[in-house]
């Protein structure tokens, strides 16, 4: 059928073997487990360090010329200095990490001087956050109880409820839960794209190499173009799937170990349905990209030229990653829905919509069907371009040649 | 008579250009057949259409007693003009891979491949990567791949191009063995001495059109003698229209043209009282026929 013969199996075996022996594939496959392993080893150390810092050690120092903190007494992790000189000496002696000087007119101006040892970007510095909390506690009314002051410092942990069209609230969860649910899907969208690209770009290289090496006539007189294409596509797809499996297995082992150390990550979970969609979109998306990449490889003159032209295909695929915030925050918006029905963006856009908790799962299925159908159709087309283009040694196929190849009868 | 190849009215066009124009010929089973033509005459295109690499615009092709190219493919060995192998692969891996694609098992492919490598003197290079071989060696490995599945029809496109004389001789000997086994050999070339040495029948095309086809000896005979070689102690001067084509020592070759006949030459020597030690009419060489026919065809166009 469609010119597929048992030789596709031989080509599959050969290409799979060749792909697994490529240094690039091996490095890329092992990179994720190695990074996770490092994270698993480093996480407990980092967590210990954080817990040590929370254990009452002096983190910040301050000089209060406004008297706003006079009512607070001794604050764990904060040391009050009488003047700037004693404060900066303590800073120089490393007994505090930052020194804040509250001027007498603080209430009117809101400005505070921040002294740090050395230089560097202060944004996100935990000592800044600690002083911010200190100030919030300081401005609280003296009549408040310590519990009330604590609540001002850490005002709320949200529980989210979605309300449907009838006004009925649906199951709720904390923000951390939402992040934990969205994170794997987002992560998988990126892994999916990376893996599809590795497979498809390998295919492009394989086809372009055979053209460059003048090997193709020997192949094409041994079996059908469709068998060659199918064998190559399946082999490189299988190598991509193996790559994802290794990553998922490594994540399954390492992530619990890492997330145990951080309360915000402890709710990280991977739903079975997400895995099913991941694999289905991998296969469908891979066929689309692989067929296009193989056509480019056959129609161009060298690996280098083929790689340059392939950017036309890879850029649309990256769009959903760039717009991830928009898609996850509004998974059923018009933009997210359009991207779901376009084969080049459907795999990543769909994973993002699942991450955002879309209500229209049927649209994800439609997107999957469109992508899979397009993949099969493009495979058939690319076998024709492949056959015609591979013989044009040292020549690029113009659009007219591509069109003629597509019209050529079997 | 079963034909190894039957081409009937084959036409192939690329855009508006007709590259092969309604050519027809047959190749008998078990013969070595020469497919001749100047550069760009349509030889490679014809072979690619025969092997279903390109689709014809018109005409019919049957291989090995009436099979289509796709049906016959497992029994065909093909050495393309555009040659190359995967440069990063070991020779033995390539033999196993391409042998399997030609219907052999893994072990058969490797065994036969190594046996043939032995015969072409490359056995020691079996574990080398292709990029470590010379161009001639790579060509021999491809030749081995062509023969690995003991094909019934062997099609070689410019097989000897780029090879040194020793390897050319080696390939010719191996092809003779293949013919003795019963295989049919078709090869395209414009090196006419190879054709005269190896082929019984030939087809000559120029600018996509068939100019000559048939038994090589008959083609030559049908053209008649086109020169006379005379060996004598001396030679008469002033023979009308005669051209001293080549001469060394006592040998002179006269081109027959413009009213110069063998009888006139003989009469001239007799009148001058010169005793001949050799007087022989020579058939035209394939080279002469090739040049004449291709020139006529081009002048005609």
XYZ file of C-alpha atoms in Angstrom:
711
model
C 0.000 0.000 0.000
C 1.306 3.483 -0.940
C 4.506 1.783 -2.043
C 5.453 0.644 1.465
C 7.518 -2.558 1.551
C 9.173 -4.648 4.246
C 12.390 -2.789 3.421
C 11.012 0.021 5.596
C 11.922 -2.256 8.523
C 15.541 -2.558 7.360
C 15.781 1.205 6.895
C 14.158 1.755 10.293
C 16.734 -0.512 11.961
C 19.655 1.125 10.190
C 18.545 4.698 10.843
C 17.693 3.953 14.481
C 21.137 2.424 15.022
C 22.812 5.347 13.305
C 20.818 7.921 15.294
C 21.611 6.314 18.654
C 25.296 6.404 17.766
C 25.263 10.135 17.029
C 27.168 12.094 19.666
C 24.674 14.963 19.522
C 21.748 12.671 20.273
C 23.543 11.028 23.177
C 24.559 14.319 24.753
C 21.094 15.811 24.368
C 19.413 12.689 25.749
C 21.649 12.533 28.797
C 21.567 16.278 29.443
C 18.140 16.315 31.128
C 18.821 13.354 33.493
C 22.205 14.843 34.380
C 20.644 18.232 35.149
C 17.947 16.552 37.233
C 20.569 14.500 39.038
C 22.498 17.649 39.837
C 19.284 19.302 41.034
C 18.461 16.272 43.184
C 21.882 16.434 44.815
C 21.935 20.218 45.147
C 18.317 20.658 46.335
C 18.767 19.235 49.868
C 21.886 21.356 50.304
C 20.052 24.490 49.185
C 17.042 23.617 51.355
C 19.282 23.063 54.391
C 20.851 26.434 53.808
C 17.466 28.143 53.614
C 16.215 26.389 56.744
C 19.400 27.425 58.559
C 18.816 31.042 57.607
C 15.309 30.901 59.001
C 16.594 29.625 62.322
C 17.043 33.009 63.977
C 20.422 34.032 62.601
C 20.836 37.762 62.161
C 20.175 38.499 58.525
C 19.603 42.192 58.413
C 20.511 45.192 60.425
C 18.665 48.484 60.630
C 18.942 51.946 62.024
C 15.594 53.505 62.840
C 15.746 57.315 63.045
C 11.970 57.608 62.657
C 10.991 55.456 65.663
C 8.502 53.487 63.616
C 9.750 50.110 64.887
C 10.130 51.168 68.517
C 7.119 49.115 69.582
C 8.377 45.849 68.013
C 11.006 44.859 70.549
C 13.458 42.126 69.507
C 12.754 40.807 66.031
C 14.227 37.394 65.029
C 16.674 37.763 62.113
C 16.941 41.540 62.487
C 19.407 43.542 64.583
C 18.830 47.179 65.434
C 21.857 49.492 65.452
C 22.013 52.835 67.171
C 23.645 54.670 64.275
C 24.928 54.263 60.723
C 28.571 53.807 61.866
C 27.896 50.790 64.074
C 25.626 49.357 61.401
C 28.178 49.615 58.588
C 30.875 48.114 60.847
C 28.592 45.129 61.452
C 28.018 44.923 57.703
C 31.768 45.012 57.046
C 32.253 42.302 59.697
C 29.619 40.070 57.994
C 27.416 39.844 61.050
C 24.544 41.218 58.899
C 24.000 40.914 55.175
C 22.234 44.216 54.614
C 21.793 47.404 56.547
C 18.699 49.589 56.213
C 18.552 53.134 57.506
C 15.054 54.513 58.101
C 15.248 58.315 58.013
C 13.318 60.544 60.425
C 10.946 61.652 57.635
C 10.185 58.082 56.498
C 6.424 58.384 56.963
C 6.335 61.446 54.717
C 8.812 60.292 52.030
C 8.769 56.481 52.175
C 12.468 56.452 51.286
C 14.934 54.112 53.014
C 18.734 53.802 52.514
C 19.957 50.261 51.827
C 23.606 49.410 52.483
C 25.105 46.186 51.137
C 28.564 44.760 51.088
C 30.051 44.554 47.595
C 27.980 45.196 44.469
C 25.512 43.343 42.328
C 21.843 43.351 41.436
C 19.705 43.887 44.544
C 16.413 42.812 42.954
C 15.030 39.706 44.634
C 17.497 39.879 47.495
C 15.869 38.038 50.396
C 17.199 40.634 52.856
C 15.107 43.268 51.072
C 11.989 41.110 51.528
C 12.838 40.591 55.206
C 13.107 44.324 55.810
C 9.886 44.909 53.876
C 8.094 42.539 56.270
C 9.736 44.293 59.202
C 8.389 47.634 58.040
C 4.893 46.234 57.510
C 4.958 44.854 61.051
C 6.220 48.237 62.260
C 3.396 50.237 60.695
C 0.751 47.899 62.170
C -1.373 49.388 64.869
C -0.009 48.767 68.355
C -3.412 47.523 69.420
C -3.131 44.497 67.114
C -2.284 41.069 68.517
C 0.942 39.357 67.379
C -1.190 36.926 65.271
C -2.850 39.878 63.564
C 0.539 41.482 62.887
C 1.735 38.167 61.444
C -1.289 38.136 59.138
C -0.465 41.623 57.914
C 3.012 40.394 57.074
C 1.677 37.263 55.287
C -1.832 38.338 54.344
C -3.359 35.321 52.477
C -2.961 31.975 50.830
C -5.599 31.844 48.097
C -7.949 28.991 47.334
C -9.259 29.310 43.792
C -12.738 28.379 42.603
C -13.939 28.422 39.016
C -17.554 29.430 38.463
C -19.349 27.960 35.454
C -21.966 29.683 33.268
C -24.709 28.761 35.722
C -22.825 30.357 38.574
C -21.932 27.032 40.198
C -18.505 26.975 41.810
C -16.293 24.089 40.783
C -13.592 22.337 42.772
C -11.047 24.687 44.235
C -7.340 24.507 44.906
C -4.538 26.673 46.112
C -2.435 28.805 43.752
C 0.416 26.426 44.421
C -1.846 23.587 43.276
C -2.567 25.483 40.074
C 1.111 26.101 39.450
C 1.917 22.493 40.270
C -0.697 21.340 37.777
C 0.365 23.757 35.049
C 4.107 23.270 35.454
C 4.422 19.702 34.093
C 2.245 20.486 31.064
C 4.257 23.604 30.352
C 7.478 21.705 30.830
C 6.214 18.901 28.599
C 5.262 21.388 25.886
C 8.865 22.515 25.793
C 10.219 18.955 25.946
C 7.787 17.940 23.225
C 8.981 20.673 20.935
C 12.633 19.983 21.664
C 12.228 16.301 21.004
C 10.210 16.820 17.819
C 12.898 19.173 16.584
C 15.716 16.782 17.390
C 13.981 13.998 15.469
C 12.895 16.156 12.560
C 16.230 17.953 12.244
C 18.011 14.577 12.339
C 15.757 13.476 9.510
C 16.548 16.609 7.569
C 20.260 15.945 8.081
C 19.919 12.290 7.148
C 18.125 13.096 3.879
C 20.427 15.988 3.041
C 23.490 13.834 3.828
C 22.335 11.091 1.493
C 21.819 13.664 -1.197
C 25.227 15.188 -0.543
C 26.838 11.734 -0.477
C 25.225 10.699 -3.792
C 23.918 7.591 -2.070
C 20.325 8.012 -2.983
C 20.208 6.301 -6.373
C 21.451 3.091 -4.818
C 18.716 3.310 -2.193
C 15.947 4.274 -4.530
C 16.659 1.319 -6.835
C 16.596 -1.031 -3.858
C 13.228 -0.050 -2.460
C 10.393 2.458 -2.840
C 10.723 6.146 -1.874
C 7.818 5.731 0.536
C 9.573 2.842 2.307
C 12.737 4.916 2.606
C 10.793 7.864 3.993
C 8.713 5.754 6.347
C 11.717 3.822 7.663
C 13.624 7.024 8.317
C 10.692 8.894 9.835
C 9.743 6.035 12.165
C 13.341 5.433 13.232
C 14.018 9.034 14.081
C 10.575 9.355 15.693
C 11.284 6.277 17.811
C 14.617 7.740 18.846
C 12.775 10.903 19.921
C 10.225 8.856 21.861
C 13.044 6.953 23.542
C 14.570 10.298 24.427
C 11.315 11.558 25.982
C 10.908 8.256 27.860
C 14.376 8.609 29.344
C 13.583 12.196 30.352
C 10.222 11.267 31.892
C 11.767 8.332 33.762
C 14.555 10.558 35.061
C 11.984 13.180 36.061
C 9.844 10.552 37.817
C 12.837 9.548 39.920
C 14.367 12.959 40.530
C 11.440 15.395 40.777
C 9.910 13.971 44.008
C 13.345 14.162 45.581
C 13.703 17.788 44.526
C 10.117 18.857 45.258
C 10.196 17.357 48.792
C 12.686 20.032 49.670
C 10.442 22.911 48.603
C 6.916 23.303 49.895
C 5.781 25.150 46.767
C 6.710 22.230 44.539
C 5.382 19.423 46.703
C 2.080 19.322 44.844
C 3.713 18.737 41.429
C 1.809 15.988 39.687
C 1.474 14.502 36.225
C -1.963 13.376 35.200
C -2.254 10.195 33.143
C -4.386 11.984 30.524
C -1.612 14.525 30.074
C 0.858 11.744 29.329
C -1.526 10.262 26.775
C -1.894 13.632 25.046
C 1.846 14.155 25.252
C 2.582 10.917 23.405
C -0.266 11.410 20.911
C 0.826 14.959 20.101
C 4.424 13.869 19.912
C 3.560 11.293 17.242
C 1.199 13.527 15.271
C 3.413 16.610 15.526
C 6.490 14.630 14.687
C 4.960 13.324 11.449
C 4.092 16.873 10.373
C 7.542 18.285 11.093
C 9.392 15.203 9.874
C 7.598 15.192 6.525
C 8.299 18.885 6.018
C 11.922 18.547 7.097
C 12.487 15.564 4.809
C 11.051 17.542 1.901
C 13.357 20.456 2.654
C 16.317 18.061 2.936
C 15.461 16.570 -0.451
C 14.807 19.890 -2.142
C 17.981 21.682 -1.054
C 21.636 21.170 -1.865
C 23.365 20.756 1.502
C 22.782 20.157 5.199
C 23.651 23.787 5.880
C 21.192 25.207 3.380
C 18.489 22.812 4.554
C 18.969 23.905 8.170
C 18.615 27.559 7.204
C 15.389 27.025 5.283
C 13.909 24.870 8.053
C 13.608 27.992 10.226
C 10.456 28.800 8.234
C 8.855 25.785 9.891
C 10.396 25.969 13.325
C 9.444 29.595 14.045
C 5.651 28.970 13.995
C 6.163 25.989 16.293
C 7.857 28.186 18.879
C 5.091 30.834 18.879
C 2.973 29.079 21.553
C 6.014 28.884 23.844
C 6.534 32.647 23.526
C 2.858 33.241 24.186
C 2.630 30.669 26.969
C 1.488 33.175 29.609
C -1.369 34.309 27.374
C -2.463 30.769 26.511
C -2.215 29.351 30.044
C -4.022 32.310 31.593
C -6.787 32.172 28.986
C -6.764 28.618 27.639
C -10.107 28.958 25.862
C -9.463 32.358 24.298
C -9.753 32.835 20.539
C -6.013 32.991 20.059
C -5.347 29.768 21.961
C -8.112 28.024 20.021
C -6.788 29.119 16.612
C -3.322 27.823 17.463
C -4.861 24.470 18.461
C -6.238 23.940 14.959
C -3.040 24.829 13.076
C -0.821 21.719 12.693
C 2.505 23.497 13.237
C 1.385 25.068 16.519
C -1.181 22.506 17.717
C 1.180 20.230 19.716
C 2.602 22.971 21.937
C -0.552 25.118 22.036
C -2.614 22.107 23.111
C -0.205 21.223 25.905
C -0.358 24.842 27.063
C -4.158 24.827 27.023
C -4.176 21.636 29.057
C -1.757 23.348 31.434
C -4.157 26.258 31.714
C -7.053 23.900 32.496
C -9.099 24.232 29.313
C -12.766 23.321 29.467
C -12.872 22.423 25.759
C -11.030 19.099 25.752
C -12.912 18.166 22.580
C -11.055 20.985 20.784
C -7.785 19.416 21.857
C -8.967 16.157 20.290
C -9.914 17.991 17.088
C -6.482 19.636 17.061
C -4.915 16.206 17.495
C -6.915 14.766 14.594
C -6.036 17.713 12.330
C -2.355 17.360 13.197
C -2.348 13.580 12.682
C -4.250 13.845 9.376
C -1.932 16.570 8.138
C 1.045 14.430 9.162
C -0.117 11.447 7.081
C -0.946 13.659 4.088
C 2.411 15.438 4.261
C 4.216 12.103 4.477
C 2.623 11.058 1.211
C 3.495 14.363 -0.423
C 7.028 14.404 0.893
C 7.770 10.945 -0.555
C 7.185 12.492 -3.977
C 9.302 15.546 -3.334
C 11.923 13.242 -1.855
C 12.018 11.105 -4.993
C 12.288 14.049 -7.367
C 14.511 16.263 -5.224
C 17.105 13.693 -4.303
C 18.155 13.276 -7.906
C 18.802 16.970 -8.371
C 22.406 16.801 -7.210
C 23.837 20.180 -6.396
C 20.614 21.881 -7.430
C 17.892 23.436 -5.350
C 14.335 22.473 -6.272
C 12.288 25.474 -7.265
C 8.629 25.692 -6.341
C 7.710 24.671 -9.882
C 9.791 21.468 -9.572
C 8.134 20.715 -6.238
C 4.727 21.216 -7.830
C 5.649 18.957 -10.768
C 6.871 16.274 -8.365
C 3.586 16.395 -6.482
C 1.634 15.988 -9.712
C 3.755 13.092 -10.959
C 1.871 9.810 -11.120
C 3.202 6.785 -9.229
C 13.966 -15.037 -27.399
C 13.563 -13.595 -23.920
C 14.893 -10.110 -23.496
C 16.701 -8.864 -20.447
C 15.546 -5.385 -21.419
C 12.990 -4.174 -23.906
C 12.532 -0.459 -24.503
C 9.748 0.610 -26.832
C 9.235 4.238 -27.849
C 10.674 5.731 -24.669
C 10.339 9.500 -24.406
C 11.360 11.659 -21.475
C 10.969 15.413 -21.288
C 12.146 17.902 -18.681
C 9.900 20.904 -19.109
C 9.949 21.793 -22.803
C 13.168 19.922 -23.486
C 12.954 16.409 -24.892
C 15.903 14.555 -23.411
C 15.047 11.097 -24.737
C 13.036 10.975 -27.955
C 11.079 7.801 -28.742
C 13.976 5.373 -28.574
C 13.546 1.612 -28.854
C 15.981 -1.262 -28.441
C 16.301 -4.674 -26.857
C 19.025 -6.404 -24.891
C 19.276 -10.190 -25.036
C 19.621 -12.273 -21.941
C 23.199 -13.169 -21.125
C 24.910 -10.624 -23.390
C 27.189 -7.702 -22.595
C 25.558 -4.665 -24.170
C 27.124 -1.270 -24.773
C 24.952 1.827 -24.477
C 26.855 4.616 -26.174
C 26.507 8.289 -26.655
C 28.384 11.548 -26.227
C 28.118 13.517 -22.983
C 24.589 14.806 -22.420
C 23.065 12.503 -25.024
C 20.430 11.058 -22.654
C 22.132 7.811 -21.555
C 21.790 8.389 -17.813
C 18.221 9.631 -18.174
C 17.329 6.515 -20.169
C 18.855 4.286 -17.493
C 17.034 6.168 -14.726
C 13.740 5.737 -16.529
C 14.470 2.045 -17.091
C 15.021 1.657 -13.354
C 11.878 3.630 -12.440
C 13.894 6.397 -10.808
C 12.283 8.784 -13.292
C 8.880 8.365 -14.882
C 8.688 8.272 -18.710
C 6.451 10.644 -20.628
C 5.781 7.932 -23.196
C 6.857 4.418 -24.077
C 7.079 1.035 -22.466
C 9.833 -0.730 -20.596
C 10.012 -4.399 -19.728
C 12.792 -6.124 -17.864
C 13.867 -9.747 -17.437
C 11.266 -11.288 -19.688
C 8.369 -8.876 -19.261
C 8.563 -7.576 -15.673
C 8.074 -3.977 -14.649
C 11.060 -2.185 -13.129
C 9.584 -2.466 -9.642
C 8.988 -6.217 -10.057
C 12.430 -6.816 -11.517
C 14.295 -4.646 -9.021
C 15.387 -7.425 -6.611
C 17.125 -9.106 -9.579
C 18.826 -5.947 -10.873
C 22.204 -4.574 -9.845
C 22.804 -0.904 -10.602
C 25.937 1.195 -10.406
C 24.910 4.827 -10.882
C 27.013 7.488 -12.542
C 26.611 9.763 -9.502
C 28.537 7.718 -6.993
C 28.913 7.955 -3.255
C 28.391 6.171 0.027
C 27.710 7.353 3.553
C 31.091 8.748 4.450
C 30.875 8.155 8.204
C 29.925 4.486 7.909
C 32.168 1.434 7.933
C 32.476 -0.486 4.678
C 31.138 -3.690 6.274
C 28.085 -1.844 7.678
C 27.284 -0.455 4.248
C 27.568 -3.883 2.646
C 25.244 -5.370 5.257
C 22.732 -2.525 4.965
C 22.531 -2.369 1.169
C 22.732 -6.170 0.890
C 19.684 -6.475 3.119
C 17.822 -3.930 1.013
C 18.533 -6.217 -1.948
C 16.786 -9.108 -0.230
C 19.653 -10.832 1.601
C 19.719 -11.760 5.268
C 22.187 -9.969 7.531
C 24.675 -12.838 7.476
C 24.279 -13.474 3.735
C 24.830 -9.801 2.992
C 27.969 -9.689 5.081
C 29.353 -13.017 3.820
C 28.849 -12.187 0.160
C 30.007 -8.646 0.621
C 33.249 -9.724 2.272
C 33.825 -12.397 -0.382
C 33.513 -9.780 -3.115
C 35.665 -7.329 -1.162
C 38.298 -10.052 -1.124
C 38.078 -10.359 -4.901
C 38.552 -6.645 -5.459
C 41.415 -6.552 -2.967
C 39.662 -4.433 -0.339
C 39.084 -7.060 2.346
C 41.642 -5.404 4.607
C 39.605 -2.191 4.474
C 36.319 -3.756 5.612
C 36.329 -2.004 8.999
C 37.420 1.371 7.660
C 35.022 4.254 7.304
C 34.246 5.257 3.736
C 35.816 8.669 4.296
C 39.131 6.842 4.807
C 39.047 5.266 1.339
C 40.311 6.700 -1.919
C 37.830 7.592 -4.652
C 38.742 4.508 -6.654
C 38.311 2.272 -3.603
C 34.893 3.788 -2.896
C 33.934 3.066 -6.478
C 34.987 -0.558 -6.077
C 32.926 -0.861 -2.877
C 29.929 0.395 -4.838
C 30.692 -2.115 -7.536
C 30.671 -4.828 -4.845
C 27.270 -3.563 -3.640
C 26.017 -3.775 -7.243
C 26.929 -7.452 -7.456
C 26.241 -8.473 -3.855
C 22.870 -10.149 -4.529
C 24.011 -11.944 -7.703
C 21.685 -9.972 -9.982
C 20.402 -11.323 -13.302
C 20.662 -7.893 -14.904
C 23.600 -5.602 -14.178
C 23.324 -1.976 -15.311
C 26.445 0.149 -15.010
C 26.485 3.856 -15.818
C 30.013 4.924 -16.827
C 31.525 2.182 -14.640
C 35.173 2.749 -15.463
C 35.251 6.534 -15.136
C 37.909 7.626 -12.673
C 39.475 4.189 -12.201
C 43.092 3.294 -12.892
C 43.817 0.694 -15.642
C 44.410 -2.095 -13.124
C 41.034 -1.613 -11.469
C 39.356 -1.268 -14.878
C 40.808 -4.637 -15.843
C 39.686 -6.105 -12.507
C 36.114 -4.913 -13.069
C 36.090 -6.264 -16.613
C 37.224 -9.663 -15.375
C 34.550 -9.714 -12.690
C 31.904 -8.740 -15.224
C 33.086 -11.587 -17.474
C 32.541 -13.951 -14.530
C 29.051 -12.509 -14.010
C 28.265 -13.036 -17.691
C 29.539 -16.620 -17.501
C 27.158 -17.125 -14.547
C 24.324 -16.102 -16.880
C 23.867 -12.447 -15.985
C 23.188 -9.769 -18.580
C 25.447 -6.710 -18.435
C 24.484 -3.307 -19.825
C 26.904 -0.460 -19.493
C 26.931 3.070 -20.729
C 30.122 4.740 -21.776
C 31.787 6.979 -24.253
C 35.086 5.088 -23.973
C 34.782 3.109 -27.193
C 37.748 0.807 -26.726
C 35.955 -0.720 -23.714
C 32.911 -1.380 -25.860
C 34.891 -2.981 -28.680
C 36.600 -5.198 -26.130
C 33.538 -6.304 -24.185
C 30.326 -5.916 -26.164
C 28.615 -7.983 -28.800
C 25.886 -5.464 -29.473
C 25.524 -1.734 -29.001
C 23.031 1.105 -29.122
C 24.218 4.615 -29.921
C 22.171 7.676 -29.038
C 22.860 11.360 -29.586
C 20.702 14.247 -28.401
C 18.156 11.745 -27.143
C 17.680 10.007 -30.475
C 18.645 6.497 -31.478
C 21.297 6.558 -34.188
C 22.556 3.000 -34.316
C 21.527 -0.273 -32.804
C 22.639 -3.818 -33.444
C 25.480 -6.290 -33.638
C 28.790 -4.456 -33.490
C 30.538 -6.647 -36.092
C 27.574 -6.358 -38.459
C 27.461 -2.594 -38.069
C 31.092 -2.432 -39.044
C 30.657 -4.820 -41.962
C 27.621 -2.924 -43.229
C 29.741 0.182 -43.475
C 32.212 -1.693 -45.715
C 35.913 -1.126 -45.797
C 36.800 2.479 -45.314
C 40.542 2.141 -45.565
C 43.271 0.027 -47.114
C 46.502 -0.794 -45.351
C 49.487 -1.438 -47.590
C 52.897 -2.697 -46.542
C 55.585 -2.369 -49.184
C 59.253 -1.297 -49.491
C 58.156 1.950 -51.181
C 54.925 3.753 -52.076
C 53.752 5.502 -55.253
C 53.009 9.201 -55.021
C 50.066 11.134 -56.443
C 47.236 8.692 -55.947
C 44.100 10.801 -56.702
C 42.173 11.717 -53.549
C 44.331 9.527 -51.355
C 45.192 10.561 -47.846
C 48.159 9.037 -46.128
C 46.345 8.419 -42.937
C 49.140 6.898 -40.925
C 52.491 5.544 -41.769
C 55.387 4.020 -39.951
C 58.208 2.221 -41.709
C 56.788 0.445 -44.751
C 53.117 0.700 -43.753
C 50.661 3.186 -45.226
C 46.920 3.461 -44.631
C 44.779 4.958 -47.396
C 41.364 6.403 -46.563
C 38.852 5.402 -49.214
C 36.901 8.389 -50.399
C 36.347 10.740 -53.312
C 36.763 8.166 -56.049
C 39.662 6.277 -54.542
C 38.994 2.513 -54.666
C 41.105 -0.496 -53.596
C 41.508 -1.425 -57.283
C 42.976 1.976 -58.104
C 45.520 1.653 -55.266
C 46.471 -1.875 -56.319
C 46.824 -0.734 -59.942
C 49.064 2.202 -58.904
C 51.441 -0.097 -57.001
C 51.448 -2.600 -59.896
C 52.189 0.138 -62.483
C 55.093 1.363 -60.369
C 56.466 -2.177 -60.160
C 56.320 -2.237 -56.343
C 55.913 -5.665 -54.777
C 53.417 -5.672 -51.925
C 54.024 -7.597 -48.718
C 50.518 -6.769 -47.359
C 47.330 -5.379 -48.889
C 44.314 -5.400 -46.574
C 40.921 -3.706 -46.561
C 40.004 -2.534 -43.005
C 36.583 -2.172 -41.452
C 35.880 1.173 -39.767
C 36.668 1.430 -36.057
C 33.862 2.096 -33.613
C 35.519 5.413 -32.949
C 35.147 6.363 -36.637
C 31.534 5.240 -36.700
C 30.777 7.113 -33.472
C 32.256 10.381 -34.688
C 30.672 10.111 -38.098
C 27.212 9.194 -36.859
C 27.092 11.752 -34.063
C 28.373 14.476 -36.415
C 25.792 13.542 -39.065
C 23.015 13.546 -36.475
C 23.999 16.959 -35.178
C 24.371 18.414 -38.678
C 20.996 17.002 -39.563
C 19.425 18.673 -36.514
